[in-house]
PDB file of C-alpha atoms in Angstrom:
ATOM      1  CA  UNK A  12      78.389  31.760 176.180  1.00  0.00           C
ATOM      2  CA  UNK A  13      79.915  32.634 172.696  1.00  0.00           C
ATOM      3  CA  UNK A  14      79.082  29.657 171.140  1.00  0.00           C
ATOM      4  CA  UNK A  15      75.025  29.594 172.651  1.00  0.00           C
ATOM      5  CA  UNK A  16      74.933  33.495 171.183  1.00  0.00           C
ATOM      6  CA  UNK A  17      76.455  32.162 167.937  1.00  0.00           C
ATOM      7  CA  UNK A  18      74.103  29.700 167.646  1.00  0.00           C
ATOM      8  CA  UNK A  19      71.146  31.900 168.675  1.00  0.00           C
ATOM      9  CA  UNK A  20      71.932  34.284 165.658  1.00  0.00           C
ATOM     10  CA  UNK A  21      72.020  30.584 163.380  1.00  0.00           C
ATOM     11  CA  UNK A  22      68.662  29.898 164.441  1.00  0.00           C
ATOM     12  CA  UNK A  23      67.354  33.240 163.861  1.00  0.00           C
ATOM     13  CA  UNK A  24      68.898  33.471 160.372  1.00  0.00           C
ATOM     14  CA  UNK A  25      67.431  30.134 159.320  1.00  0.00           C
ATOM     15  CA  UNK A  26      64.050  31.039 160.931  1.00  0.00           C
ATOM     16  CA  UNK A  27      63.813  34.542 159.098  1.00  0.00           C
ATOM     17  CA  UNK A  28      66.419  35.354 156.261  1.00  0.00           C
ATOM     18  CA  UNK A  29      66.468  32.430 154.662  1.00  0.00           C
ATOM     19  CA  UNK A  30      62.734  31.724 154.200  1.00  0.00           C
ATOM     20  CA  UNK A  31      62.303  35.554 153.291  1.00  0.00           C
ATOM     21  CA  UNK A  32      64.827  34.384 150.059  1.00  0.00           C
ATOM     22  CA  UNK A  33      63.973  30.722 149.563  1.00  0.00           C
ATOM     23  CA  UNK A  34      60.178  32.556 149.223  1.00  0.00           C
ATOM     24  CA  UNK A  35      61.493  34.620 146.311  1.00  0.00           C
ATOM     25  CA  UNK A  36      63.684  32.459 144.187  1.00  0.00           C
ATOM     26  CA  UNK A  37      62.921  31.426 141.144  1.00  0.00           C
ATOM     27  CA  UNK A  38      64.392  28.399 140.998  1.00  0.00           C
ATOM     28  CA  UNK A  39      62.291  26.403 143.387  1.00  0.00           C
ATOM     29  CA  UNK A  40      59.079  26.594 140.107  1.00  0.00           C
ATOM     30  CA  UNK A  41      62.298  24.021 137.765  1.00  0.00           C
ATOM     31  CA  UNK A  42      63.044  22.290 140.869  1.00  0.00           C
ATOM     32  CA  UNK A  43      59.749  21.951 143.281  1.00  0.00           C
ATOM     33  CA  UNK A  44      61.111  18.731 145.149  1.00  0.00           C
ATOM     34  CA  UNK A  45      64.214  20.171 145.758  1.00  0.00           C
ATOM     35  CA  UNK A  46      63.047  23.091 147.152  1.00  0.00           C
ATOM     36  CA  UNK A  47      60.425  20.947 149.630  1.00  0.00           C
ATOM     37  CA  UNK A  48      63.070  19.410 151.002  1.00  0.00           C
ATOM     38  CA  UNK A  49      64.908  22.640 151.903  1.00  0.00           C
ATOM     39  CA  UNK A  50      62.103  23.706 153.272  1.00  0.00           C
ATOM     40  CA  UNK A  51      61.659  20.383 155.389  1.00  0.00           C
ATOM     41  CA  UNK A  52      65.325  20.933 155.934  1.00  0.00           C
ATOM     42  CA  UNK A  53      65.205  24.207 157.669  1.00  0.00           C
ATOM     43  CA  UNK A  54      62.041  23.529 159.874  1.00  0.00           C
ATOM     44  CA  UNK A  55      64.127  20.135 161.085  1.00  0.00           C
ATOM     45  CA  UNK A  56      67.060  22.704 161.696  1.00  0.00           C
ATOM     46  CA  UNK A  57      64.921  25.265 163.494  1.00  0.00           C
ATOM     47  CA  UNK A  58      63.468  23.023 165.040  1.00  0.00           C
ATOM     48  CA  UNK A  59      65.808  20.489 166.560  1.00  0.00           C
ATOM     49  CA  UNK A  60      68.408  23.739 167.112  1.00  0.00           C
ATOM     50  CA  UNK A  61      65.885  25.397 169.373  1.00  0.00           C
ATOM     51  CA  UNK A  62      65.537  22.126 171.157  1.00  0.00           C
ATOM     52  CA  UNK A  63      69.572  21.683 171.438  1.00  0.00           C
ATOM     53  CA  UNK A  64      69.285  25.434 172.339  1.00  0.00           C
ATOM     54  CA  UNK A  65      66.883  24.776 175.341  1.00  0.00           C
ATOM     55  CA  UNK A  66      69.049  22.048 176.794  1.00  0.00           C
ATOM     56  CA  UNK A  67      72.522  24.090 176.631  1.00  0.00           C
ATOM     57  CA  UNK A  68      71.049  27.230 178.522  1.00  0.00           C
ATOM     58  CA  UNK A  69      69.440  24.628 181.383  1.00  0.00           C
ATOM     59  CA  UNK A  70      72.977  22.860 181.279  1.00  0.00           C
ATOM     60  CA  UNK A  71      74.333  26.309 181.395  1.00  0.00           C
ATOM     61  CA  UNK A  72      71.831  27.075 184.601  1.00  0.00           C
ATOM     62  CA  UNK A  73      72.873  24.181 186.417  1.00  0.00           C
ATOM     63  CA  UNK A  74      76.593  24.660 186.005  1.00  0.00           C
ATOM     64  CA  UNK A  75      75.900  28.406 188.165  1.00  0.00           C
ATOM     65  CA  UNK A  76      72.885  27.241 190.248  1.00  0.00           C
ATOM     66  CA  UNK A  77      75.622  27.501 192.977  1.00  0.00           C
ATOM     67  CA  UNK A  78      75.581  31.092 192.712  1.00  0.00           C
ATOM     68  CA  UNK A  79      71.416  31.219 193.212  1.00  0.00           C
ATOM     69  CA  UNK A  80      72.171  29.116 196.288  1.00  0.00           C
ATOM     70  CA  UNK A  81      72.811  32.296 198.472  1.00  0.00           C
ATOM     71  CA  UNK A  82      69.787  32.361 200.799  1.00  0.00           C
ATOM     72  CA  UNK A  83      66.563  34.635 200.032  1.00  0.00           C
ATOM     73  CA  UNK A  84      67.878  37.178 201.815  1.00  0.00           C
ATOM     74  CA  UNK A  85      70.689  37.611 198.966  1.00  0.00           C
ATOM     75  CA  UNK A  86      68.627  36.104 196.028  1.00  0.00           C
ATOM     76  CA  UNK A  87      68.200  39.724 194.630  1.00  0.00           C
ATOM     77  CA  UNK A  88      71.481  40.726 194.679  1.00  0.00           C
ATOM     78  CA  UNK A  89      72.525  37.479 193.012  1.00  0.00           C
ATOM     79  CA  UNK A  90      70.217  37.861 190.560  1.00  0.00           C
ATOM     80  CA  UNK A  91      71.302  41.114 189.702  1.00  0.00           C
ATOM     81  CA  UNK A  92      74.739  40.249 189.268  1.00  0.00           C
ATOM     82  CA  UNK A  93      74.325  37.081 187.155  1.00  0.00           C
ATOM     83  CA  UNK A  94      72.670  38.007 183.862  1.00  0.00           C
ATOM     84  CA  UNK A  95      74.084  35.294 182.284  1.00  0.00           C
ATOM     85  CA  UNK A  96      71.950  32.813 184.973  1.00  0.00           C
ATOM     86  CA  UNK A  97      68.921  35.143 183.943  1.00  0.00           C
ATOM     87  CA  UNK A  98      69.221  35.301 180.859  1.00  0.00           C
ATOM     88  CA  UNK A  99      69.794  31.015 180.339  1.00  0.00           C
ATOM     89  CA  UNK A 100      66.676  30.200 182.306  1.00  0.00           C
ATOM     90  CA  UNK A 101      64.506  32.487 180.095  1.00  0.00           C
ATOM     91  CA  UNK A 102      66.333  30.277 176.939  1.00  0.00           C
ATOM     92  CA  UNK A 103      65.379  26.915 178.907  1.00  0.00           C
ATOM     93  CA  UNK A 104      62.295  28.203 179.734  1.00  0.00           C
ATOM     94  CA  UNK A 105      61.250  29.787 176.552  1.00  0.00           C
ATOM     95  CA  UNK A 106      62.834  26.275 174.264  1.00  0.00           C
ATOM     96  CA  UNK A 107      60.348  23.936 176.642  1.00  0.00           C
ATOM     97  CA  UNK A 108      57.204  26.318 176.344  1.00  0.00           C
ATOM     98  CA  UNK A 109      57.989  26.077 171.908  1.00  0.00           C
ATOM     99  CA  UNK A 110      58.097  22.577 172.283  1.00  0.00           C
ATOM    100  CA  UNK A 111      55.082  21.918 174.206  1.00  0.00           C
ATOM    101  CA  UNK A 112      53.249  24.155 171.974  1.00  0.00           C
ATOM    102  CA  UNK A 113      54.495  22.714 168.965  1.00  0.00           C
ATOM    103  CA  UNK A 114      53.670  18.873 170.053  1.00  0.00           C
ATOM    104  CA  UNK A 115      49.937  20.033 170.892  1.00  0.00           C
ATOM    105  CA  UNK A 116      49.281  21.802 168.328  1.00  0.00           C
ATOM    106  CA  UNK A 117      50.662  19.303 165.657  1.00  0.00           C
ATOM    107  CA  UNK A 118      48.926  16.568 167.524  1.00  0.00           C
ATOM    108  CA  UNK A 119      45.773  17.994 167.850  1.00  0.00           C
ATOM    109  CA  UNK A 120      45.542  19.291 164.229  1.00  0.00           C
ATOM    110  CA  UNK A 121      46.634  15.827 162.736  1.00  0.00           C
ATOM    111  CA  UNK A 122      44.280  14.042 164.895  1.00  0.00           C
ATOM    112  CA  UNK A 123      41.539  16.193 163.640  1.00  0.00           C
ATOM    113  CA  UNK A 124      42.545  16.011 159.840  1.00  0.00           C
ATOM    114  CA  UNK A 125      42.772  12.318 160.555  1.00  0.00           C
ATOM    115  CA  UNK A 126      39.545  12.100 161.571  1.00  0.00           C
ATOM    116  CA  UNK A 127      37.988  14.304 158.831  1.00  0.00           C
ATOM    117  CA  UNK A 128      39.479  11.734 156.500  1.00  0.00           C
ATOM    118  CA  UNK A 129      38.006   8.279 158.201  1.00  0.00           C
ATOM    119  CA  UNK A 130      34.697  10.032 158.093  1.00  0.00           C
ATOM    120  CA  UNK A 131      35.036  11.166 153.944  1.00  0.00           C
ATOM    121  CA  UNK A 132      36.548   7.546 153.097  1.00  0.00           C
ATOM    122  CA  UNK A 133      33.760   5.855 154.620  1.00  0.00           C
ATOM    123  CA  UNK A 134      31.025   8.312 152.750  1.00  0.00           C
ATOM    124  CA  UNK A 135      32.770   8.186 149.947  1.00  0.00           C
ATOM    125  CA  UNK A 136      32.590   3.663 150.421  1.00  0.00           C
ATOM    126  CA  UNK A 137      28.435   4.612 150.322  1.00  0.00           C
ATOM    127  CA  UNK A 138      28.495   7.281 147.971  1.00  0.00           C
ATOM    128  CA  UNK A 139      31.039   6.770 145.553  1.00  0.00           C
ATOM    129  CA  UNK A 140      31.152   4.091 142.847  1.00  0.00           C
ATOM    130  CA  UNK A 141      34.276   2.474 141.092  1.00  0.00           C
ATOM    131  CA  UNK A 142      35.691   3.797 138.201  1.00  0.00           C
ATOM    132  CA  UNK A 143      35.875   1.447 135.692  1.00  0.00           C
ATOM    133  CA  UNK A 144      39.397   0.265 134.666  1.00  0.00           C
ATOM    134  CA  UNK A 145      41.035   2.837 136.718  1.00  0.00           C
ATOM    135  CA  UNK A 146      42.183   3.480 140.450  1.00  0.00           C
ATOM    136  CA  UNK A 147      39.479   5.965 141.460  1.00  0.00           C
ATOM    137  CA  UNK A 148      35.835   6.655 142.447  1.00  0.00           C
ATOM    138  CA  UNK A 149      33.239   8.499 141.249  1.00  0.00           C
ATOM    139  CA  UNK A 150      31.151  10.862 143.384  1.00  0.00           C
ATOM    140  CA  UNK A 151      28.052  12.627 142.428  1.00  0.00           C
ATOM    141  CA  UNK A 152      28.386  16.249 142.340  1.00  0.00           C
ATOM    142  CA  UNK A 153      28.013  19.196 140.082  1.00  0.00           C
ATOM    143  CA  UNK A 154      31.204  21.023 140.577  1.00  0.00           C
ATOM    144  CA  UNK A 155      34.136  19.782 138.291  1.00  0.00           C
ATOM    145  CA  UNK A 156      36.690  18.336 140.696  1.00  0.00           C
ATOM    146  CA  UNK A 157      39.323  15.662 141.707  1.00  0.00           C
ATOM    147  CA  UNK A 158      41.312  14.941 144.813  1.00  0.00           C
ATOM    148  CA  UNK A 159      42.454  12.548 146.885  1.00  0.00           C
ATOM    149  CA  UNK A 160      41.798  11.671 150.326  1.00  0.00           C
ATOM    150  CA  UNK A 161      45.209   9.805 152.492  1.00  0.00           C
ATOM    151  CA  UNK A 162      43.279   7.551 154.875  1.00  0.00           C
ATOM    152  CA  UNK A 163      42.470   3.615 154.442  1.00  0.00           C
ATOM    153  CA  UNK A 164      44.923   2.865 151.719  1.00  0.00           C
ATOM    154  CA  UNK A 165      44.099   6.250 149.818  1.00  0.00           C
ATOM    155  CA  UNK A 166      41.236   7.332 147.598  1.00  0.00           C
ATOM    156  CA  UNK A 167      41.374   9.240 144.525  1.00  0.00           C
ATOM    157  CA  UNK A 168      37.827  10.996 143.715  1.00  0.00           C
ATOM    158  CA  UNK A 169      36.823  12.546 140.056  1.00  0.00           C
ATOM    159  CA  UNK A 170      33.036  14.214 140.422  1.00  0.00           C
ATOM    160  CA  UNK A 171      30.457  13.531 137.816  1.00  0.00           C
ATOM    161  CA  UNK A 172      31.027  16.646 136.886  1.00  0.00           C
ATOM    162  CA  UNK A 173      34.745  16.394 135.887  1.00  0.00           C
ATOM    163  CA  UNK A 174      34.590  12.764 134.455  1.00  0.00           C
ATOM    164  CA  UNK A 175      31.490  14.628 131.900  1.00  0.00           C
ATOM    165  CA  UNK A 176      34.018  17.628 130.818  1.00  0.00           C
ATOM    166  CA  UNK A 177      37.476  16.358 130.721  1.00  0.00           C
ATOM    167  CA  UNK A 178      38.087  15.491 127.805  1.00  0.00           C
ATOM    168  CA  UNK A 179      39.332  12.486 126.372  1.00  0.00           C
ATOM    169  CA  UNK A 180      42.546  11.040 127.867  1.00  0.00           C
ATOM    170  CA  UNK A 181      43.006  13.543 130.157  1.00  0.00           C
ATOM    171  CA  UNK A 182      41.039  11.122 133.413  1.00  0.00           C
ATOM    172  CA  UNK A 183      44.566   9.471 133.464  1.00  0.00           C
ATOM    173  CA  UNK A 184      46.684  12.176 133.858  1.00  0.00           C
ATOM    174  CA  UNK A 185      44.531  13.731 136.392  1.00  0.00           C
ATOM    175  CA  UNK A 186      44.334  10.250 138.451  1.00  0.00           C
ATOM    176  CA  UNK A 187      48.428  10.399 138.125  1.00  0.00           C
ATOM    177  CA  UNK A 188      48.537  13.759 139.629  1.00  0.00           C
ATOM    178  CA  UNK A 189      46.525  13.027 142.592  1.00  0.00           C
ATOM    179  CA  UNK A 190      48.637   9.435 142.964  1.00  0.00           C
ATOM    180  CA  UNK A 191      51.502  11.478 143.289  1.00  0.00           C
ATOM    181  CA  UNK A 192      50.283  13.156 146.384  1.00  0.00           C
ATOM    182  CA  UNK A 193      49.474   9.903 147.896  1.00  0.00           C
ATOM    183  CA  UNK A 194      52.888   8.318 146.845  1.00  0.00           C
ATOM    184  CA  UNK A 195      54.698  11.524 148.491  1.00  0.00           C
ATOM    185  CA  UNK A 196      52.745  11.733 151.802  1.00  0.00           C
ATOM    186  CA  UNK A 197      52.319  15.562 150.729  1.00  0.00           C
ATOM    187  CA  UNK A 198      49.049  15.327 152.978  1.00  0.00           C
ATOM    188  CA  UNK A 199      51.486  15.212 155.870  1.00  0.00           C
ATOM    189  CA  UNK A 200      53.833  18.001 154.359  1.00  0.00           C
ATOM    190  CA  UNK A 201      50.421  20.061 154.259  1.00  0.00           C
ATOM    191  CA  UNK A 202      49.638  19.041 157.558  1.00  0.00           C
ATOM    192  CA  UNK A 203      52.773  19.871 159.676  1.00  0.00           C
ATOM    193  CA  UNK A 204      53.063  23.082 157.856  1.00  0.00           C
ATOM    194  CA  UNK A 205      49.664  24.665 158.598  1.00  0.00           C
ATOM    195  CA  UNK A 206      50.254  23.366 162.204  1.00  0.00           C
ATOM    196  CA  UNK A 207      53.310  25.027 162.505  1.00  0.00           C
ATOM    197  CA  UNK A 208      51.752  28.370 160.780  1.00  0.00           C
ATOM    198  CA  UNK A 209      48.875  28.198 163.072  1.00  0.00           C
ATOM    199  CA  UNK A 210      51.223  27.234 166.515  1.00  0.00           C
ATOM    200  CA  UNK A 211      54.024  29.850 165.964  1.00  0.00           C
ATOM    201  CA  UNK A 212      52.395  32.711 163.417  1.00  0.00           C
ATOM    202  CA  UNK A 213      54.884  35.733 163.987  1.00  0.00           C
ATOM    203  CA  UNK A 214      57.887  33.471 163.491  1.00  0.00           C
ATOM    204  CA  UNK A 215      58.301  34.181 159.846  1.00  0.00           C
ATOM    205  CA  UNK A 216      60.054  30.314 158.438  1.00  0.00           C
ATOM    206  CA  UNK A 217      56.695  28.840 159.982  1.00  0.00           C
ATOM    207  CA  UNK A 218      54.216  31.431 158.769  1.00  0.00           C
ATOM    208  CA  UNK A 219      55.951  31.518 154.944  1.00  0.00           C
ATOM    209  CA  UNK A 220      56.141  27.496 155.128  1.00  0.00           C
ATOM    210  CA  UNK A 221      52.370  26.890 155.026  1.00  0.00           C
ATOM    211  CA  UNK A 222      52.078  28.523 151.375  1.00  0.00           C
ATOM    212  CA  UNK A 223      55.228  27.994 149.746  1.00  0.00           C
ATOM    213  CA  UNK A 224      54.624  24.067 150.463  1.00  0.00           C
ATOM    214  CA  UNK A 225      50.974  24.171 149.274  1.00  0.00           C
ATOM    215  CA  UNK A 226      52.332  25.635 146.012  1.00  0.00           C
ATOM    216  CA  UNK A 227      55.248  23.499 145.484  1.00  0.00           C
ATOM    217  CA  UNK A 228      53.521  19.850 146.185  1.00  0.00           C
ATOM    218  CA  UNK A 229      51.309  20.558 143.056  1.00  0.00           C
ATOM    219  CA  UNK A 230      54.139  21.261 141.034  1.00  0.00           C
ATOM    220  CA  UNK A 231      55.498  18.422 142.040  1.00  0.00           C
ATOM    221  CA  UNK A 232      52.578  16.709 141.351  1.00  0.00           C
ATOM    222  CA  UNK A 233      52.457  18.198 138.022  1.00  0.00           C
ATOM    223  CA  UNK A 234      55.725  17.166 137.108  1.00  0.00           C
ATOM    224  CA  UNK A 235      54.758  13.560 138.167  1.00  0.00           C
ATOM    225  CA  UNK A 236      51.877  13.286 135.526  1.00  0.00           C
ATOM    226  CA  UNK A 237      53.912  15.088 132.931  1.00  0.00           C
ATOM    227  CA  UNK A 238      56.733  12.674 132.800  1.00  0.00           C
ATOM    228  CA  UNK A 239      53.819   9.713 132.075  1.00  0.00           C
ATOM    229  CA  UNK A 240      51.772  12.292 129.795  1.00  0.00           C
ATOM    230  CA  UNK A 241      52.012  14.886 127.806  1.00  0.00           C
ATOM    231  CA  UNK A 242      52.061  18.464 129.754  1.00  0.00           C
ATOM    232  CA  UNK A 243      49.517  19.519 127.454  1.00  0.00           C
ATOM    233  CA  UNK A 244      47.220  17.059 128.928  1.00  0.00           C
ATOM    234  CA  UNK A 245      47.527  17.814 132.097  1.00  0.00           C
ATOM    235  CA  UNK A 246      47.601  21.551 131.494  1.00  0.00           C
ATOM    236  CA  UNK A 247      43.851  20.995 129.632  1.00  0.00           C
ATOM    237  CA  UNK A 248      42.820  18.714 132.927  1.00  0.00           C
ATOM    238  CA  UNK A 249      44.200  21.750 135.168  1.00  0.00           C
ATOM    239  CA  UNK A 250      41.960  24.243 133.254  1.00  0.00           C
ATOM    240  CA  UNK A 251      38.765  21.864 133.809  1.00  0.00           C
ATOM    241  CA  UNK A 252      39.223  21.743 137.434  1.00  0.00           C
ATOM    242  CA  UNK A 253      38.893  24.850 139.022  1.00  0.00           C
ATOM    243  CA  UNK A 254      35.857  23.959 141.385  1.00  0.00           C
ATOM    244  CA  UNK A 255      36.485  24.442 145.711  1.00  0.00           C
ATOM    245  CA  UNK A 256      37.699  20.840 146.964  1.00  0.00           C
ATOM    246  CA  UNK A 257      35.365  18.981 148.586  1.00  0.00           C
ATOM    247  CA  UNK A 258      36.837  16.396 151.225  1.00  0.00           C
ATOM    248  CA  UNK A 259      37.993  17.430 154.308  1.00  0.00           C
ATOM    249  CA  UNK A 260      42.256  18.121 154.180  1.00  0.00           C
ATOM    250  CA  UNK A 261      42.092  16.603 150.923  1.00  0.00           C
ATOM    251  CA  UNK A 262      44.413  17.560 148.283  1.00  0.00           C
ATOM    252  CA  UNK A 263      42.628  18.415 144.751  1.00  0.00           C
ATOM    253  CA  UNK A 264      44.320  19.224 141.401  1.00  0.00           C
ATOM    254  CA  UNK A 265      42.690  22.563 141.208  1.00  0.00           C
ATOM    255  CA  UNK A 266      42.983  26.112 141.372  1.00  0.00           C
ATOM    256  CA  UNK A 267      46.429  26.266 143.629  1.00  0.00           C
ATOM    257  CA  UNK A 268      47.740  28.892 141.692  1.00  0.00           C
ATOM    258  CA  UNK A 269      46.509  26.889 138.183  1.00  0.00           C
ATOM    259  CA  UNK A 270      47.593  30.197 136.200  1.00  0.00           C
ATOM    260  CA  UNK A 271      50.990  29.432 136.915  1.00  0.00           C
ATOM    261  CA  UNK A 272      50.903  25.982 136.893  1.00  0.00           C
ATOM    262  CA  UNK A 273      49.705  26.179 133.227  1.00  0.00           C
ATOM    263  CA  UNK A 274      52.400  28.541 131.955  1.00  0.00           C
ATOM    264  CA  UNK A 275      54.469  26.105 133.884  1.00  0.00           C
ATOM    265  CA  UNK A 276      53.725  23.246 131.891  1.00  0.00           C
ATOM    266  CA  UNK A 277      54.154  24.705 128.579  1.00  0.00           C
ATOM    267  CA  UNK A 278      58.016  23.484 129.652  1.00  0.00           C
ATOM    268  CA  UNK A 279      59.391  20.070 130.073  1.00  0.00           C
ATOM    269  CA  UNK A 280      60.153  18.591 133.717  1.00  0.00           C
ATOM    270  CA  UNK A 281      62.909  18.806 135.015  1.00  0.00           C
ATOM    271  CA  UNK A 282      64.077  15.032 135.535  1.00  0.00           C
ATOM    272  CA  UNK A 283      63.221  13.216 138.463  1.00  0.00           C
ATOM    273  CA  UNK A 284      66.793  11.834 139.096  1.00  0.00           C
ATOM    274  CA  UNK A 285      67.647  15.556 139.242  1.00  0.00           C
ATOM    275  CA  UNK A 286      64.986  15.962 141.536  1.00  0.00           C
ATOM    276  CA  UNK A 287      65.808  13.922 144.266  1.00  0.00           C
ATOM    277  CA  UNK A 288      69.790  14.061 144.395  1.00  0.00           C
ATOM    278  CA  UNK A 289      68.981  18.074 144.393  1.00  0.00           C
ATOM    279  CA  UNK A 290      66.516  17.134 146.973  1.00  0.00           C
ATOM    280  CA  UNK A 291      68.704  14.711 149.322  1.00  0.00           C
ATOM    281  CA  UNK A 292      71.659  16.948 149.334  1.00  0.00           C
ATOM    282  CA  UNK A 293      69.434  20.094 150.387  1.00  0.00           C
ATOM    283  CA  UNK A 294      67.731  18.662 153.039  1.00  0.00           C
ATOM    284  CA  UNK A 295      71.136  16.878 154.197  1.00  0.00           C
ATOM    285  CA  UNK A 296      72.958  19.993 154.129  1.00  0.00           C
ATOM    286  CA  UNK A 297      70.946  22.112 155.875  1.00  0.00           C
ATOM    287  CA  UNK A 298      69.750  19.437 158.900  1.00  0.00           C
ATOM    288  CA  UNK A 299      73.732  18.700 158.815  1.00  0.00           C
ATOM    289  CA  UNK A 300      74.556  22.345 159.620  1.00  0.00           C
ATOM    290  CA  UNK A 301      72.361  22.795 162.190  1.00  0.00           C
ATOM    291  CA  UNK A 302      73.409  19.332 164.008  1.00  0.00           C
ATOM    292  CA  UNK A 303      77.431  20.412 163.613  1.00  0.00           C
ATOM    293  CA  UNK A 304      76.998  24.284 165.068  1.00  0.00           C
ATOM    294  CA  UNK A 305      75.027  22.751 168.250  1.00  0.00           C
ATOM    295  CA  UNK A 306      77.673  20.281 168.695  1.00  0.00           C
ATOM    296  CA  UNK A 307      80.445  22.967 168.164  1.00  0.00           C
ATOM    297  CA  UNK A 308      78.049  24.831 170.690  1.00  0.00           C
ATOM    298  CA  UNK A 309      77.949  21.780 173.413  1.00  0.00           C
ATOM    299  CA  UNK A 310      81.442  20.832 173.463  1.00  0.00           C
ATOM    300  CA  UNK A 311      82.252  24.087 173.937  1.00  0.00           C
ATOM    301  CA  UNK A 312      80.240  24.107 176.907  1.00  0.00           C
ATOM    302  CA  UNK A 313      78.217  26.823 176.124  1.00  0.00           C
TER     303      UNK A 313
END
């Protein structure tokens, strides 16, 4: 029971204190991909740890089930004398409810998003025109905007107003930003973060991961575009794209922390190799620590 209690304490720390610190850390702006990996690692660690906690408490209930088989006349006395069994039953049921709610809310949200993406791409196929010599399409609209729709191979969309207002040489930088969203599967990260926040709004980790992920994926896409084009070019394009998103669930190079991003682009982005190494290390460390603690608790018989 002591090891199970320590596992529960680890999960509480990872779901409350660590996200609070990470959301206030200054280094994440410098290494957004590493921060994304660390947030993802925390989500995986806490989610998997909660499942392991439920399995272990159910196992503990099975071990002590004989204490409850005393007949109906002595059931209340048995429950009153076996607080551990009561707590384990509550833990197992709570874990089951958490898993079911997460699966139901996540699946429903992703299904609605995919349907919206497909409908939007179908509309683009009818209404938009290809952009000459560049992998994007142009949609007639009065608001300057650029965004991507991540389905059916992905679409990068620029409005006609954005195309008119963007200075020469910045259109390719905008497209590179949106392609970074598509290649990085940022839409899935944003959808998962939103689903978790909707399913468990009172858990600090899931409450904080949604705005953090929305900010970090924009910073990561800015870095990708800045490594292919000048940072000043990306900042200039960003200052033009201040319209609201047009697509259902689309990821837009628009106003998500635009002032911070423009200031940040005055510095050279961190190298992609360093960020990839830091991202892999942070993710593996976070997930491995949860797995090791869960295995240690299981080996000790709870």
